[in-house]
mmCIF file of C-alpha atoms in Angstrom:
data_model
loop_
_atom_site.group_PDB
_atom_site.id
_atom_site.type_symbol
_atom_site.label_atom_id
_atom_site.label_comp_id
_atom_site.label_asym_id
_atom_site.label_seq_id
_atom_site.Cartn_x
_atom_site.Cartn_y
_atom_site.Cartn_z
ATOM 1 C CA MET A 21 0.207 0.044 0.320
ATOM 2 C CA ASP A 22 1.383 3.690 -0.753
ATOM 3 C CA ARG A 23 0.339 5.051 2.863
ATOM 4 C CA PRO A 24 1.652 8.238 2.963
ATOM 5 C CA TRP A 25 4.324 9.179 5.387
ATOM 6 C CA ALA A 26 4.772 11.544 8.609
ATOM 7 C CA LEU A 27 7.306 12.478 10.533
ATOM 8 C CA VAL A 28 7.047 13.345 13.556
ATOM 9 C CA THR A 29 10.102 15.565 16.237
ATOM 10 C CA GLY A 30 10.130 15.639 20.389
ATOM 11 C CA ALA A 31 8.044 11.877 19.763
ATOM 12 C CA SER A 32 9.326 10.343 22.154
ATOM 13 C CA ALA A 33 6.596 11.091 24.881
ATOM 14 C CA GLY A 34 3.864 13.746 25.548
ATOM 15 C CA ILE A 35 2.205 15.701 22.541
ATOM 16 C CA GLY A 36 4.616 14.149 20.279
ATOM 17 C CA GLU A 37 4.592 10.369 21.274
ATOM 18 C CA GLU A 38 0.127 10.525 20.113
ATOM 19 C CA PHE A 39 0.383 12.923 17.477
ATOM 20 C CA ALA A 40 2.676 9.651 16.645
ATOM 21 C CA ARG A 41 -0.269 7.663 17.217
ATOM 22 C CA GLN A 42 -3.136 9.269 16.141
ATOM 23 C CA LEU A 43 -1.386 9.795 12.734
ATOM 24 C CA ALA A 44 -0.696 6.396 12.737
ATOM 25 C CA GLN A 45 -3.895 4.984 13.398
ATOM 26 C CA ARG A 46 -5.408 7.293 11.288
ATOM 27 C CA GLY A 47 -2.680 5.457 8.098
ATOM 28 C CA TYR A 48 -0.299 7.188 8.299
ATOM 29 C CA ASN A 49 3.368 5.563 8.623
ATOM 30 C CA VAL A 50 5.628 7.595 10.937
ATOM 31 C CA ALA A 51 9.331 8.590 11.058
ATOM 32 C CA LEU A 52 9.876 9.346 15.125
ATOM 33 C CA THR A 53 12.953 11.427 15.891
ATOM 34 C CA ALA A 54 13.665 12.398 18.957
ATOM 35 C CA ARG A 55 16.691 12.297 20.961
ATOM 36 C CA ARG A 56 15.994 8.448 23.460
ATOM 37 C CA GLU A 57 16.428 6.367 21.066
ATOM 38 C CA GLN A 58 14.986 3.196 23.535
ATOM 39 C CA ARG A 59 11.688 5.114 23.879
ATOM 40 C CA LEU A 60 11.360 6.045 20.038
ATOM 41 C CA GLN A 61 12.331 2.335 19.370
ATOM 42 C CA ALA A 62 9.499 1.225 22.106
ATOM 43 C CA LEU A 63 6.729 3.116 20.413
ATOM 44 C CA ALA A 64 7.781 2.598 17.039
ATOM 45 C CA GLU A 65 7.849 -0.569 17.827
ATOM 46 C CA GLN A 66 4.540 -0.664 19.771
ATOM 47 C CA LEU A 67 2.975 0.637 16.615
ATOM 48 C CA ALA A 68 3.911 -1.229 13.619
ATOM 49 C CA ARG A 69 3.142 -3.671 15.624
ATOM 50 C CA GLU A 70 -1.393 -2.252 16.560
ATOM 51 C CA MET A 71 -1.851 -0.270 13.152
ATOM 52 C CA ASP A 72 -0.010 -1.580 11.487
ATOM 53 C CA VAL A 73 2.173 1.220 10.061
ATOM 54 C CA GLU A 74 5.509 1.095 8.986
ATOM 55 C CA THR A 75 8.524 3.301 11.188
ATOM 56 C CA ARG A 76 11.424 4.676 11.108
ATOM 57 C CA ILE A 77 13.407 6.042 14.058
ATOM 58 C CA ILE A 78 15.991 9.008 14.308
ATOM 59 C CA ALA A 79 17.587 9.702 17.072
ATOM 60 C CA ALA A 80 18.938 13.461 16.927
ATOM 61 C CA ASP A 81 19.107 16.560 19.191
ATOM 62 C CA LEU A 82 17.689 19.265 17.345
ATOM 63 C CA SER A 83 20.387 21.830 19.132
ATOM 64 C CA GLY A 84 22.929 20.193 17.200
ATOM 65 C CA ALA A 85 24.212 22.658 14.144
ATOM 66 C CA GLY A 86 23.499 19.963 10.979
ATOM 67 C CA ALA A 87 20.564 17.975 13.127
ATOM 68 C CA CYS A 88 18.052 19.324 10.763
ATOM 69 C CA GLN A 89 19.949 17.971 7.519
ATOM 70 C CA ALA A 90 20.531 14.944 9.171
ATOM 71 C CA ILE A 91 17.065 13.875 10.111
ATOM 72 C CA CYS A 92 16.201 14.615 5.958
ATOM 73 C CA ASP A 93 19.409 12.423 4.939
ATOM 74 C CA ARG A 94 18.403 9.513 6.866
ATOM 75 C CA LEU A 95 15.170 10.281 5.314
ATOM 76 C CA ARG A 96 16.218 9.923 2.168
ATOM 77 C CA GLU A 97 18.654 6.670 2.555
ATOM 78 C CA PHE A 98 14.434 5.019 4.102
ATOM 79 C CA GLY A 99 13.243 5.300 1.095
ATOM 80 C CA VAL A 100 10.573 8.264 3.089
ATOM 81 C CA THR A 101 9.372 11.551 1.375
ATOM 82 C CA VAL A 102 7.660 13.519 4.514
ATOM 83 C CA ASP A 103 3.318 14.479 4.330
ATOM 84 C CA TYR A 104 3.127 15.528 7.398
ATOM 85 C CA LEU A 105 5.265 17.334 9.393
ATOM 86 C CA ILE A 106 4.965 17.906 13.100
ATOM 87 C CA ASN A 107 7.027 20.388 14.409
ATOM 88 C CA ASN A 108 6.541 19.302 18.182
ATOM 89 C CA ALA A 109 10.327 19.194 19.946
ATOM 90 C CA GLY A 110 10.785 21.694 22.635
ATOM 91 C CA TYR A 111 11.219 22.747 25.870
ATOM 92 C CA GLY A 112 11.842 26.031 28.220
ATOM 93 C CA VAL A 113 14.188 27.124 29.901
ATOM 94 C CA PRO A 114 13.465 28.881 33.584
ATOM 95 C CA GLY A 115 14.562 31.712 34.797
ATOM 96 C CA HIS A 116 14.935 35.704 34.020
ATOM 97 C CA LEU A 117 17.087 35.921 31.482
ATOM 98 C CA ASN A 118 20.963 36.670 32.790
ATOM 99 C CA GLN A 119 20.895 33.893 35.376
ATOM 100 C CA VAL A 120 20.928 31.717 32.143
ATOM 101 C CA ASP A 121 24.313 31.143 29.997
ATOM 102 C CA TRP A 122 24.098 31.970 26.700
ATOM 103 C CA ASP A 123 24.557 28.405 25.329
ATOM 104 C CA ALA A 124 22.223 27.207 26.943
ATOM 105 C CA HIS A 125 19.558 30.293 25.033
ATOM 106 C CA GLU A 126 21.020 29.762 22.189
ATOM 107 C CA ARG A 127 20.471 25.301 22.109
ATOM 108 C CA PHE A 128 16.698 26.247 23.166
ATOM 109 C CA ILE A 129 17.141 29.165 19.778
ATOM 110 C CA ARG A 130 17.000 26.458 17.730
ATOM 111 C CA VAL A 131 15.196 24.082 18.578
ATOM 112 C CA MET A 132 12.073 25.747 18.960
ATOM 113 C CA MET A 133 12.845 28.006 15.886
ATOM 114 C CA THR A 134 15.733 27.138 13.651
ATOM 115 C CA ALA A 135 14.852 23.850 13.702
ATOM 116 C CA VAL A 136 11.117 24.246 13.083
ATOM 117 C CA VAL A 137 11.655 26.527 10.094
ATOM 118 C CA GLU A 138 14.538 24.444 8.620
ATOM 119 C CA LEU A 139 12.770 20.635 8.334
ATOM 120 C CA CYS A 140 10.231 23.043 6.361
ATOM 121 C CA TYR A 141 12.215 24.672 4.510
ATOM 122 C CA ARG A 142 13.964 21.275 3.253
ATOM 123 C CA LEU A 143 10.671 19.030 3.885
ATOM 124 C CA LEU A 144 7.827 21.743 1.912
ATOM 125 C CA PRO A 145 9.620 21.155 -1.084
ATOM 126 C CA THR A 146 9.267 17.610 -2.086
ATOM 127 C CA MET A 147 5.180 17.476 -0.489
ATOM 128 C CA SER A 148 2.364 15.786 -1.903
ATOM 129 C CA ALA A 149 -0.693 19.028 -2.582
ATOM 130 C CA ARG A 150 -2.317 16.957 0.771
ATOM 131 C CA GLY A 151 0.757 17.626 2.739
ATOM 132 C CA ARG A 152 0.310 19.348 5.834
ATOM 133 C CA ILE A 153 2.311 20.962 8.841
ATOM 134 C CA VAL A 154 1.755 21.171 12.244
ATOM 135 C CA ASN A 155 3.775 23.355 14.289
ATOM 136 C CA VAL A 156 3.396 23.712 17.740
ATOM 137 C CA ALA A 157 2.832 26.149 19.729
ATOM 138 C CA SER A 158 1.128 27.770 22.542
ATOM 139 C CA LEU A 159 -1.157 30.010 24.110
ATOM 140 C CA ALA A 160 1.891 31.651 25.433
ATOM 141 C CA GLY A 161 2.757 32.442 22.252
ATOM 142 C CA LEU A 162 -0.846 34.199 22.259
ATOM 143 C CA VAL A 163 -1.025 36.459 25.424
ATOM 144 C CA PRO A 164 1.700 38.632 27.400
ATOM 145 C CA GLY A 165 5.170 37.175 28.140
ATOM 146 C CA SER A 166 5.663 37.320 31.247
ATOM 147 C CA PRO A 167 8.917 36.697 33.945
ATOM 148 C CA GLY A 168 10.643 33.724 33.920
ATOM 149 C CA HIS A 169 10.432 31.532 30.961
ATOM 150 C CA THR A 170 12.280 34.295 28.869
ATOM 151 C CA LEU A 171 12.547 33.185 25.299
ATOM 152 C CA TYR A 172 9.378 30.915 25.315
ATOM 153 C CA GLY A 173 6.436 33.090 24.357
ATOM 154 C CA ALA A 174 9.005 34.897 22.318
ATOM 155 C CA SER A 175 8.981 31.586 20.563
ATOM 156 C CA LYS A 176 5.704 30.674 19.998
ATOM 157 C CA ALA A 177 4.352 34.050 19.163
ATOM 158 C CA PHE A 178 7.666 33.698 16.119
ATOM 159 C CA LEU A 179 5.573 30.239 15.612
ATOM 160 C CA ILE A 180 2.497 31.203 15.460
ATOM 161 C CA LYS A 181 3.913 34.857 12.699
ATOM 162 C CA PHE A 182 6.061 32.104 11.209
ATOM 163 C CA SER A 183 2.406 28.893 10.427
ATOM 164 C CA GLU A 184 0.891 31.953 9.736
ATOM 165 C CA SER A 185 2.886 33.014 6.171
ATOM 166 C CA LEU A 186 3.518 29.744 4.583
ATOM 167 C CA TYR A 187 -0.649 29.343 5.142
ATOM 168 C CA PHE A 188 -1.201 31.435 2.736
ATOM 169 C CA GLU A 189 1.946 30.636 0.512
ATOM 170 C CA ASN A 190 0.976 27.054 0.187
ATOM 171 C CA LYS A 191 -2.829 26.986 -0.481
ATOM 172 C CA HIS A 192 -2.717 27.393 -3.454
ATOM 173 C CA ARG A 193 -0.956 23.991 -3.374
ATOM 174 C CA GLY A 194 -3.419 22.017 -1.438
ATOM 175 C CA ILE A 195 -0.839 22.485 1.780
ATOM 176 C CA ARG A 196 -2.047 23.241 4.775
ATOM 177 C CA VAL A 197 -0.403 24.519 7.589
ATOM 178 C CA GLN A 198 -1.450 24.603 11.173
ATOM 179 C CA ALA A 199 0.037 26.970 14.505
ATOM 180 C CA LEU A 200 -1.465 24.271 17.850
ATOM 181 C CA CYS A 201 -1.475 26.904 20.692
ATOM 182 C CA PRO A 202 -2.924 24.597 22.788
ATOM 183 C CA GLY A 203 -2.867 25.332 27.169
ATOM 184 C CA PHE A 204 -2.072 23.396 30.215
ATOM 185 C CA THR A 205 -1.041 20.348 28.717
ATOM 186 C CA TYR A 206 -0.188 16.713 31.337
ATOM 187 C CA SER A 207 2.970 16.067 30.344
ATOM 188 C CA GLU A 208 6.510 16.271 31.092
ATOM 189 C CA PHE A 209 6.718 19.196 30.176
ATOM 190 C CA HIS A 210 6.577 20.722 33.567
ATOM 191 C CA ASP A 211 8.379 17.101 35.419
ATOM 192 C CA VAL A 212 11.420 18.509 33.306
ATOM 193 C CA THR A 213 11.361 22.720 34.028
ATOM 194 C CA GLY A 214 10.671 21.552 37.883
ATOM 195 C CA THR A 215 7.105 23.357 38.016
ATOM 196 C CA ARG A 216 5.017 19.946 38.241
ATOM 197 C CA GLU A 217 4.288 20.994 42.583
ATOM 198 C CA LEU A 218 3.736 24.825 41.313
ATOM 199 C CA VAL A 219 2.209 23.805 38.283
ATOM 200 C CA SER A 220 -0.009 21.171 40.439
ATOM 201 C CA LYS A 221 -2.366 23.626 42.740
ATOM 202 C CA MET A 222 -4.275 24.936 39.681
ATOM 203 C CA ASN A 223 -8.084 23.797 38.897
ATOM 204 C CA ARG A 224 -7.714 20.867 37.007
ATOM 205 C CA SER A 225 -9.972 22.429 35.078
ATOM 206 C CA TRP A 226 -6.875 24.012 33.085
ATOM 207 C CA TRP A 227 -5.527 21.191 31.645
ATOM 208 C CA GLN A 228 -6.021 19.257 28.616
ATOM 209 C CA THR A 229 -4.727 15.809 28.285
ATOM 210 C CA ALA A 230 -2.696 15.306 25.319
ATOM 211 C CA GLU A 231 -4.866 12.751 22.949
ATOM 212 C CA GLN A 232 -7.663 15.980 23.512
ATOM 213 C CA VAL A 233 -4.588 18.000 22.094
ATOM 214 C CA VAL A 234 -3.939 16.337 18.731
ATOM 215 C CA SER A 235 -7.203 15.289 18.149
ATOM 216 C CA TYR A 236 -8.705 19.132 18.291
ATOM 217 C CA SER A 237 -5.586 19.213 15.474
ATOM 218 C CA LEU A 238 -6.124 16.605 13.812
ATOM 219 C CA GLU A 239 -10.152 17.431 13.724
ATOM 220 C CA GLU A 240 -8.506 21.105 13.169
ATOM 221 C CA ILE A 241 -6.290 20.834 9.919
ATOM 222 C CA GLU A 242 -8.992 18.625 8.085
ATOM 223 C CA LYS A 243 -11.619 21.380 7.575
ATOM 224 C CA ASP A 244 -13.124 23.029 4.636
ATOM 225 C CA ASN A 245 -12.195 26.527 6.198
ATOM 226 C CA ALA A 246 -9.571 25.241 8.031
ATOM 227 C CA LEU A 247 -7.318 27.565 9.970
ATOM 228 C CA PRO A 248 -3.262 28.734 10.418
ATOM 229 C CA VAL A 249 -4.155 29.001 13.774
ATOM 230 C CA VAL A 250 -6.190 26.472 16.891
ATOM 231 C CA VAL A 251 -6.702 27.102 20.414
ATOM 232 C CA PRO A 252 -8.122 24.018 22.018
ATOM 233 C CA GLY A 253 -10.649 23.689 24.998
ATOM 234 C CA ARG A 254 -12.664 26.068 25.554
ATOM 235 C CA ARG A 255 -11.544 28.287 27.801
ATOM 236 C CA ASN A 256 -8.283 28.499 25.900
ATOM 237 C CA ARG A 257 -10.292 29.984 23.305
ATOM 238 C CA ARG A 258 -11.323 32.425 25.633
ATOM 239 C CA ILE A 259 -8.312 33.741 26.558
ATOM 240 C CA ALA A 260 -6.933 34.496 23.342
ATOM 241 C CA ARG A 261 -9.706 36.358 22.752
ATOM 242 C CA LEU A 262 -9.770 38.797 25.780
ATOM 243 C CA VAL A 263 -6.574 39.328 24.766
ATOM 244 C CA ARG A 264 -7.441 40.548 21.803
ATOM 245 C CA TRP A 265 -10.883 42.825 23.309
ATOM 246 C CA PHE A 266 -9.475 43.448 26.587
ATOM 247 C CA PRO A 267 -8.461 46.758 27.449
ATOM 248 C CA GLN A 268 -4.094 46.623 27.157
ATOM 249 C CA ARG A 269 -3.023 47.787 30.853
ATOM 250 C CA TRP A 270 -5.606 45.486 32.191
ATOM 251 C CA VAL A 271 -4.534 43.030 30.436
ATOM 252 C CA TYR A 272 -0.755 42.963 31.586
ATOM 253 C CA ARG A 273 -1.474 44.064 34.912
ATOM 254 C CA SER A 274 -3.362 40.898 35.555
ATOM 255 C CA ALA A 275 -0.596 38.775 33.548
ATOM 256 C CA GLU A 276 1.913 40.260 36.222
ATOM 257 C CA LYS A 277 -0.220 38.941 38.722
ATOM 258 C CA ARG A 278 -0.269 35.278 37.148
ATOM 259 C CA ALA A 279 3.205 34.651 36.922
ATOM 260 C CA LYS A 280 3.928 33.453 39.158
ATOM 261 C CA GLN A 281 1.341 30.193 39.551
ATOM 262 C CA PHE A 282 3.096 28.519 36.023
ATOM 263 C CA ARG A 283 6.836 30.605 35.642
ATOM 264 C CA ALA A 284 9.541 29.523 37.593
ATOM 265 C CA GLN A 285 10.984 32.258 38.170
ATOM 266 C CA ASP A 286 15.127 31.035 39.997
ATOM 267 C CA ALA A 287 17.295 28.507 36.932
ATOM 268 C CA VAL A 288 17.460 25.461 37.047
ATOM 269 C CA SER A 289 19.099 23.024 34.206
ATOM 270 C CA PRO A 290 16.452 21.707 31.929
ATOM 271 C CA SER A 291 16.435 19.441 28.828
ATOM 272 C CA ALA A 292 15.350 18.939 25.659
ATOM 273 C CA ASP A 293 12.846 16.130 23.954
#
């Protein structure tokens, strides 16, 4: 069977793993990339066994120079042409800007922005009219930036604007592009950034599962009137609207007040998937 191929970055856990599962359920062969090879291998074997799809794994660290080119080279060696790209790999760097070494910021920028743009740049030319690109952004890219995790919201805002431009540039080819902007989602993210205890105090109604987020994304991108920016969760969509329409002075004051509920103010050692 001539099944299309999907590439999922950050596929070893959380939203990336769920994208791999749901795309496999929809009949896509899946190429998985992340740093943790053992997790990728276990997921690839499970998907091949349960969904009867082909799988490939590529262990890679997107913070390294040349990582995206190496991934694309491996895909060519496998004979894989990607028609569904999920740019999901990401993490956070807790602390204020000057509490963190520049090397950590530079690696973060490579993973969160440079790698996303480069993979789109390298894979778009060979995508067919059924091509799809999902760049996993965040509600953080639609609301005011906050103290702590200084570059996180900025990187997500970049992905949103980048996705909008790609959306318009590729509509005529039939290729659809989406910036997915989830709010709080159950995953390893807060364990890695050292904020699990902090966010666990928040009301559960703020949270969604990875399954809910991914299902919403895949449903929205296949609609005839698919939009370039989507926000899963009614509460999250309400917040996005309020930020646009409420007086900006109130919005900034509220953002500053609430930041300590979910943003670590002190630096810890983060790790990327």
